[in-house]
GROMACS .gro file of C-alpha atoms in nm:
model
  263
    1UNK     CA    1   1.113   5.404   2.142
    2UNK     CA    2   0.953   5.601   2.422
    3UNK     CA    3   1.084   5.941   2.533
    4UNK     CA    4   1.311   5.793   2.802
    5UNK     CA    5   1.465   5.543   2.558
    6UNK     CA    6   1.514   5.814   2.297
    7UNK     CA    7   1.693   6.026   2.555
    8UNK     CA    8   1.914   5.730   2.648
    9UNK     CA    9   2.014   5.676   2.284
   10UNK     CA   10   2.078   6.047   2.222
   11UNK     CA   11   2.288   6.084   2.538
   12UNK     CA   12   2.497   5.776   2.459
   13UNK     CA   13   2.563   5.875   2.098
   14UNK     CA   14   2.656   6.231   2.192
   15UNK     CA   15   2.911   6.095   2.440
   16UNK     CA   16   3.057   5.801   2.246
   17UNK     CA   17   2.961   5.870   1.880
   18UNK     CA   18   2.994   5.500   1.788
   19UNK     CA   19   2.768   5.207   1.881
   20UNK     CA   20   2.849   4.856   1.757
   21UNK     CA   21   2.616   4.559   1.784
   22UNK     CA   22   2.915   4.323   1.789
   23UNK     CA   23   3.227   4.520   1.888
   24UNK     CA   24   3.545   4.402   1.718
   25UNK     CA   25   3.725   4.381   2.054
   26UNK     CA   26   3.442   4.170   2.198
   27UNK     CA   27   3.388   4.412   2.486
   28UNK     CA   28   3.081   4.624   2.549
   29UNK     CA   29   2.909   4.772   2.850
   30UNK     CA   30   2.553   4.698   2.957
   31UNK     CA   31   2.457   5.047   2.844
   32UNK     CA   32   2.611   5.000   2.499
   33UNK     CA   33   2.433   4.668   2.454
   34UNK     CA   34   2.103   4.827   2.552
   35UNK     CA   35   2.152   5.123   2.316
   36UNK     CA   36   2.257   4.889   2.034
   37UNK     CA   37   1.940   4.687   2.089
   38UNK     CA   38   1.725   5.001   2.079
   39UNK     CA   39   1.891   5.117   1.756
   40UNK     CA   40   1.850   4.776   1.591
   41UNK     CA   41   1.482   4.764   1.680
   42UNK     CA   42   1.387   5.124   1.606
   43UNK     CA   43   1.095   5.185   1.372
   44UNK     CA   44   1.113   5.417   1.067
   45UNK     CA   45   0.938   5.681   1.279
   46UNK     CA   46   1.198   5.636   1.554
   47UNK     CA   47   1.475   5.679   1.296
   48UNK     CA   48   1.322   5.997   1.155
   49UNK     CA   49   1.282   6.137   1.506
   50UNK     CA   50   1.645   6.070   1.595
   51UNK     CA   51   1.768   6.209   1.264
   52UNK     CA   52   1.566   6.526   1.323
   53UNK     CA   53   1.715   6.573   1.670
   54UNK     CA   54   2.071   6.529   1.543
   55UNK     CA   55   2.019   6.739   1.231
   56UNK     CA   56   1.932   7.027   1.460
   57UNK     CA   57   2.275   6.979   1.618
   58UNK     CA   58   2.443   6.964   1.273
   59UNK     CA   59   2.517   6.595   1.323
   60UNK     CA   60   2.414   6.293   1.114
   61UNK     CA   61   2.305   5.946   1.223
   62UNK     CA   62   2.446   5.686   0.982
   63UNK     CA   63   2.499   5.312   0.999
   64UNK     CA   64   2.702   5.048   0.819
   65UNK     CA   65   2.720   4.669   0.805
   66UNK     CA   66   2.966   4.424   0.643
   67UNK     CA   67   2.774   4.443   0.314
   68UNK     CA   68   2.848   4.814   0.282
   69UNK     CA   69   3.190   4.809   0.452
   70UNK     CA   70   3.346   4.461   0.418
   71UNK     CA   71   3.617   4.543   0.674
   72UNK     CA   72   3.357   4.531   0.951
   73UNK     CA   73   3.339   4.208   1.154
   74UNK     CA   74   3.075   3.957   1.044
   75UNK     CA   75   2.723   4.029   1.173
   76UNK     CA   76   2.837   4.364   1.314
   77UNK     CA   77   2.630   4.673   1.252
   78UNK     CA   78   2.776   5.004   1.353
   79UNK     CA   79   2.586   5.327   1.418
   80UNK     CA   80   2.775   5.654   1.392
   81UNK     CA   81   2.699   6.008   1.503
   82UNK     CA   82   2.897   6.200   1.242
   83UNK     CA   83   2.977   6.567   1.199
   84UNK     CA   84   2.811   6.729   0.901
   85UNK     CA   85   3.046   7.013   0.811
   86UNK     CA   86   2.841   7.104   0.504
   87UNK     CA   87   2.572   7.236   0.740
   88UNK     CA   88   2.813   7.422   0.966
   89UNK     CA   89   3.046   7.305   1.238
   90UNK     CA   90   2.870   7.110   1.515
   91UNK     CA   91   2.923   7.241   1.863
   92UNK     CA   92   3.110   7.020   2.104
   93UNK     CA   93   3.286   6.776   1.870
   94UNK     CA   94   3.631   6.914   1.792
   95UNK     CA   95   3.492   7.264   1.828
   96UNK     CA   96   3.768   7.529   1.817
   97UNK     CA   97   3.751   7.598   2.190
   98UNK     CA   98   3.781   7.224   2.268
   99UNK     CA   99   4.073   7.175   2.028
  100UNK     CA  100   4.258   7.480   2.157
  101UNK     CA  101   4.207   7.393   2.524
  102UNK     CA  102   4.322   7.034   2.467
  103UNK     CA  103   4.635   7.138   2.275
  104UNK     CA  104   4.747   7.415   2.511
  105UNK     CA  105   5.059   7.361   2.719
  106UNK     CA  106   4.957   7.632   2.964
  107UNK     CA  107   4.658   7.855   3.020
  108UNK     CA  108   4.833   8.173   2.908
  109UNK     CA  109   4.939   8.026   2.573
  110UNK     CA  110   4.799   8.216   2.270
  111UNK     CA  111   4.513   8.032   2.101
  112UNK     CA  112   4.690   8.059   1.764
  113UNK     CA  113   4.984   7.852   1.889
  114UNK     CA  114   4.765   7.570   2.017
  115UNK     CA  115   4.562   7.579   1.695
  116UNK     CA  116   4.878   7.566   1.484
  117UNK     CA  117   4.997   7.251   1.658
  118UNK     CA  118   4.662   7.081   1.599
  119UNK     CA  119   4.642   7.173   1.230
  120UNK     CA  120   4.994   7.052   1.152
  121UNK     CA  121   4.959   6.728   1.351
  122UNK     CA  122   4.620   6.662   1.190
  123UNK     CA  123   4.777   6.684   0.843
  124UNK     CA  124   5.066   6.459   0.950
  125UNK     CA  125   4.822   6.202   1.087
  126UNK     CA  126   4.632   6.204   0.755
  127UNK     CA  127   4.956   6.109   0.581
  128UNK     CA  128   4.995   5.817   0.823
  129UNK     CA  129   4.637   5.700   0.766
  130UNK     CA  130   4.612   5.753   0.390
  131UNK     CA  131   4.931   5.839   0.201
  132UNK     CA  132   5.141   5.569   0.371
  133UNK     CA  133   4.882   5.307   0.274
  134UNK     CA  134   4.810   5.431  -0.077
  135UNK     CA  135   4.455   5.525   0.016
  136UNK     CA  136   4.242   5.818  -0.094
  137UNK     CA  137   4.007   6.012   0.137
  138UNK     CA  138   3.713   5.857  -0.050
  139UNK     CA  139   3.824   5.505   0.046
  140UNK     CA  140   3.637   5.382   0.353
  141UNK     CA  141   3.664   5.008   0.296
  142UNK     CA  142   4.027   4.993   0.409
  143UNK     CA  143   3.983   5.202   0.721
  144UNK     CA  144   4.124   4.924   0.942
  145UNK     CA  145   4.461   4.957   0.764
  146UNK     CA  146   4.496   5.310   0.898
  147UNK     CA  147   4.729   5.231   1.187
  148UNK     CA  148   5.038   5.398   1.325
  149UNK     CA  149   5.237   5.392   1.645
  150UNK     CA  150   5.308   5.697   1.855
  151UNK     CA  151   5.682   5.692   1.789
  152UNK     CA  152   5.618   5.715   1.413
  153UNK     CA  153   5.383   6.012   1.460
  154UNK     CA  154   5.647   6.180   1.678
  155UNK     CA  155   5.926   6.113   1.426
  156UNK     CA  156   5.718   6.248   1.137
  157UNK     CA  157   5.627   6.557   1.341
  158UNK     CA  158   5.992   6.627   1.418
  159UNK     CA  159   6.087   6.583   1.052
  160UNK     CA  160   5.802   6.811   0.945
  161UNK     CA  161   5.888   7.091   1.184
  162UNK     CA  162   6.259   7.068   1.104
  163UNK     CA  163   6.178   7.105   0.733
  164UNK     CA  164   5.955   7.400   0.820
  165UNK     CA  165   6.231   7.567   1.021
  166UNK     CA  166   6.485   7.520   0.744
  167UNK     CA  167   6.246   7.657   0.484
  168UNK     CA  168   6.177   7.982   0.669
  169UNK     CA  169   6.357   8.304   0.590
  170UNK     CA  170   6.380   8.441   0.943
  171UNK     CA  171   6.436   8.793   0.810
  172UNK     CA  172   6.091   8.782   0.651
  173UNK     CA  173   5.899   8.615   0.933
  174UNK     CA  174   5.757   8.855   1.194
  175UNK     CA  175   5.860   8.791   1.553
  176UNK     CA  176   5.498   8.720   1.649
  177UNK     CA  177   5.427   8.483   1.355
  178UNK     CA  178   5.266   8.154   1.449
  179UNK     CA  179   5.551   7.960   1.285
  180UNK     CA  180   5.782   8.081   1.561
  181UNK     CA  181   5.607   7.841   1.796
  182UNK     CA  182   5.766   7.546   1.614
  183UNK     CA  183   6.107   7.712   1.594
  184UNK     CA  184   6.134   7.745   1.970
  185UNK     CA  185   5.975   7.410   2.062
  186UNK     CA  186   6.192   7.146   2.229
  187UNK     CA  187   6.175   6.774   2.152
  188UNK     CA  188   6.006   6.720   2.488
  189UNK     CA  189   5.739   6.976   2.404
  190UNK     CA  190   5.685   6.815   2.063
  191UNK     CA  191   5.626   6.480   2.233
  192UNK     CA  192   5.376   6.632   2.476
  193UNK     CA  193   5.190   6.802   2.191
  194UNK     CA  194   5.171   6.475   1.996
  195UNK     CA  195   5.035   6.303   2.306
  196UNK     CA  196   4.774   6.575   2.349
  197UNK     CA  197   4.674   6.532   1.984
  198UNK     CA  198   4.619   6.155   1.994
  199UNK     CA  199   4.429   6.185   2.323
  200UNK     CA  200   4.204   6.451   2.168
  201UNK     CA  201   4.140   6.236   1.860
  202UNK     CA  202   4.064   5.932   2.077
  203UNK     CA  203   3.821   6.136   2.288
  204UNK     CA  204   3.645   6.237   1.964
  205UNK     CA  205   3.620   5.866   1.863
  206UNK     CA  206   3.835   5.932   1.554
  207UNK     CA  207   4.123   5.714   1.674
  208UNK     CA  208   4.114   5.402   1.888
  209UNK     CA  209   4.397   5.237   2.081
  210UNK     CA  210   4.456   4.878   1.973
  211UNK     CA  211   4.764   4.821   2.191
  212UNK     CA  212   5.003   5.037   2.390
  213UNK     CA  213   5.080   5.347   2.182
  214UNK     CA  214   4.936   5.192   1.864
  215UNK     CA  215   4.644   5.381   1.715
  216UNK     CA  216   4.392   5.286   1.446
  217UNK     CA  217   4.153   5.499   1.248
  218UNK     CA  218   3.789   5.440   1.340
  219UNK     CA  219   3.514   5.388   1.085
  220UNK     CA  220   3.370   5.716   1.213
  221UNK     CA  221   3.689   5.896   1.111
  222UNK     CA  222   3.684   5.726   0.769
  223UNK     CA  223   3.320   5.826   0.718
  224UNK     CA  224   3.374   6.187   0.822
  225UNK     CA  225   3.680   6.228   0.603
  226UNK     CA  226   3.502   6.076   0.303
  227UNK     CA  227   3.194   6.291   0.366
  228UNK     CA  228   3.362   6.616   0.458
  229UNK     CA  229   3.707   6.616   0.298
  230UNK     CA  230   3.630   6.819  -0.011
  231UNK     CA  231   3.405   7.062   0.171
  232UNK     CA  232   3.658   7.088   0.452
  233UNK     CA  233   3.934   7.182   0.209
  234UNK     CA  234   3.718   7.452   0.059
  235UNK     CA  235   3.724   7.629   0.394
  236UNK     CA  236   4.099   7.674   0.349
  237UNK     CA  237   4.080   7.811  -0.006
  238UNK     CA  238   4.040   8.181  -0.081
  239UNK     CA  239   4.107   8.167  -0.453
  240UNK     CA  240   4.208   7.832  -0.597
  241UNK     CA  241   4.308   7.986  -0.929
  242UNK     CA  242   4.581   8.191  -0.759
  243UNK     CA  243   4.675   7.928  -0.501
  244UNK     CA  244   4.573   8.150  -0.209
  245UNK     CA  245   4.472   7.980   0.112
  246UNK     CA  246   4.360   8.062   0.463
  247UNK     CA  247   4.580   7.940   0.743
  248UNK     CA  248   4.420   7.654   0.934
  249UNK     CA  249   4.493   7.842   1.256
  250UNK     CA  250   4.283   8.135   1.131
  251UNK     CA  251   3.987   7.902   1.081
  252UNK     CA  252   4.017   7.766   1.434
  253UNK     CA  253   4.071   8.101   1.600
  254UNK     CA  254   3.843   8.307   1.375
  255UNK     CA  255   4.107   8.570   1.301
  256UNK     CA  256   4.050   8.567   0.924
  257UNK     CA  257   4.416   8.630   0.836
  258UNK     CA  258   4.511   8.537   0.479
  259UNK     CA  259   4.828   8.398   0.336
  260UNK     CA  260   4.947   8.284  -0.003
  261UNK     CA  261   5.070   7.927  -0.024
  262UNK     CA  262   5.282   7.782  -0.301
  263UNK     CA  263   5.289   7.425  -0.415
   0.00000   0.00000   0.00000
């Protein structure tokens, strides 16, 4: 690839994060077809050059075909631009400022509230993708089974927050605690937050819409969870032997607050 073609590939992958040679839905743009062709025909030197560029951004270029992931359509090869959390959080892709801005209801909302909604909805969506289907985070082959509809996400979120409310001793929870955001939230707000969450995940190429309000995990999501799950959990743990964890909102907002969690 020449410099212009390399720039075209880099720009496309940074924007879309997934390139398929034979998309499952049968639809692709002229640009995607051109980028797919360039990726298929790249030399080992081209590959090393691209990998070096993305490594500097704390991203990884990986690819799969039906031999490595049987769930992929026949003759399809998929190239992914994946986050590499082990080398530090990449900028841009689900960066804290992007997550918080996307989840905010209004500009004056505290960052911790927006972050709290994202963390809780992210964990609920993992249950829908993995626990409901008897999958483990290391299982990529069944990524296409990871489907849910919006109403189910919303119902699970309402159940989760109701259980959280009932489990709180309000006499022990400070008035400014982040959990108060769920206590005061209406059903309408919960629905808006869930909609913001799925839109954010779709923008990050971690969910795709397969029909109205029906979402499916992407192979990129399956790869990132398999690659980063254990390391990602370690970011929440202060001392595993004493079951002490950092709040997910502290990680997103950089406040460093600590809390004990009990199983």
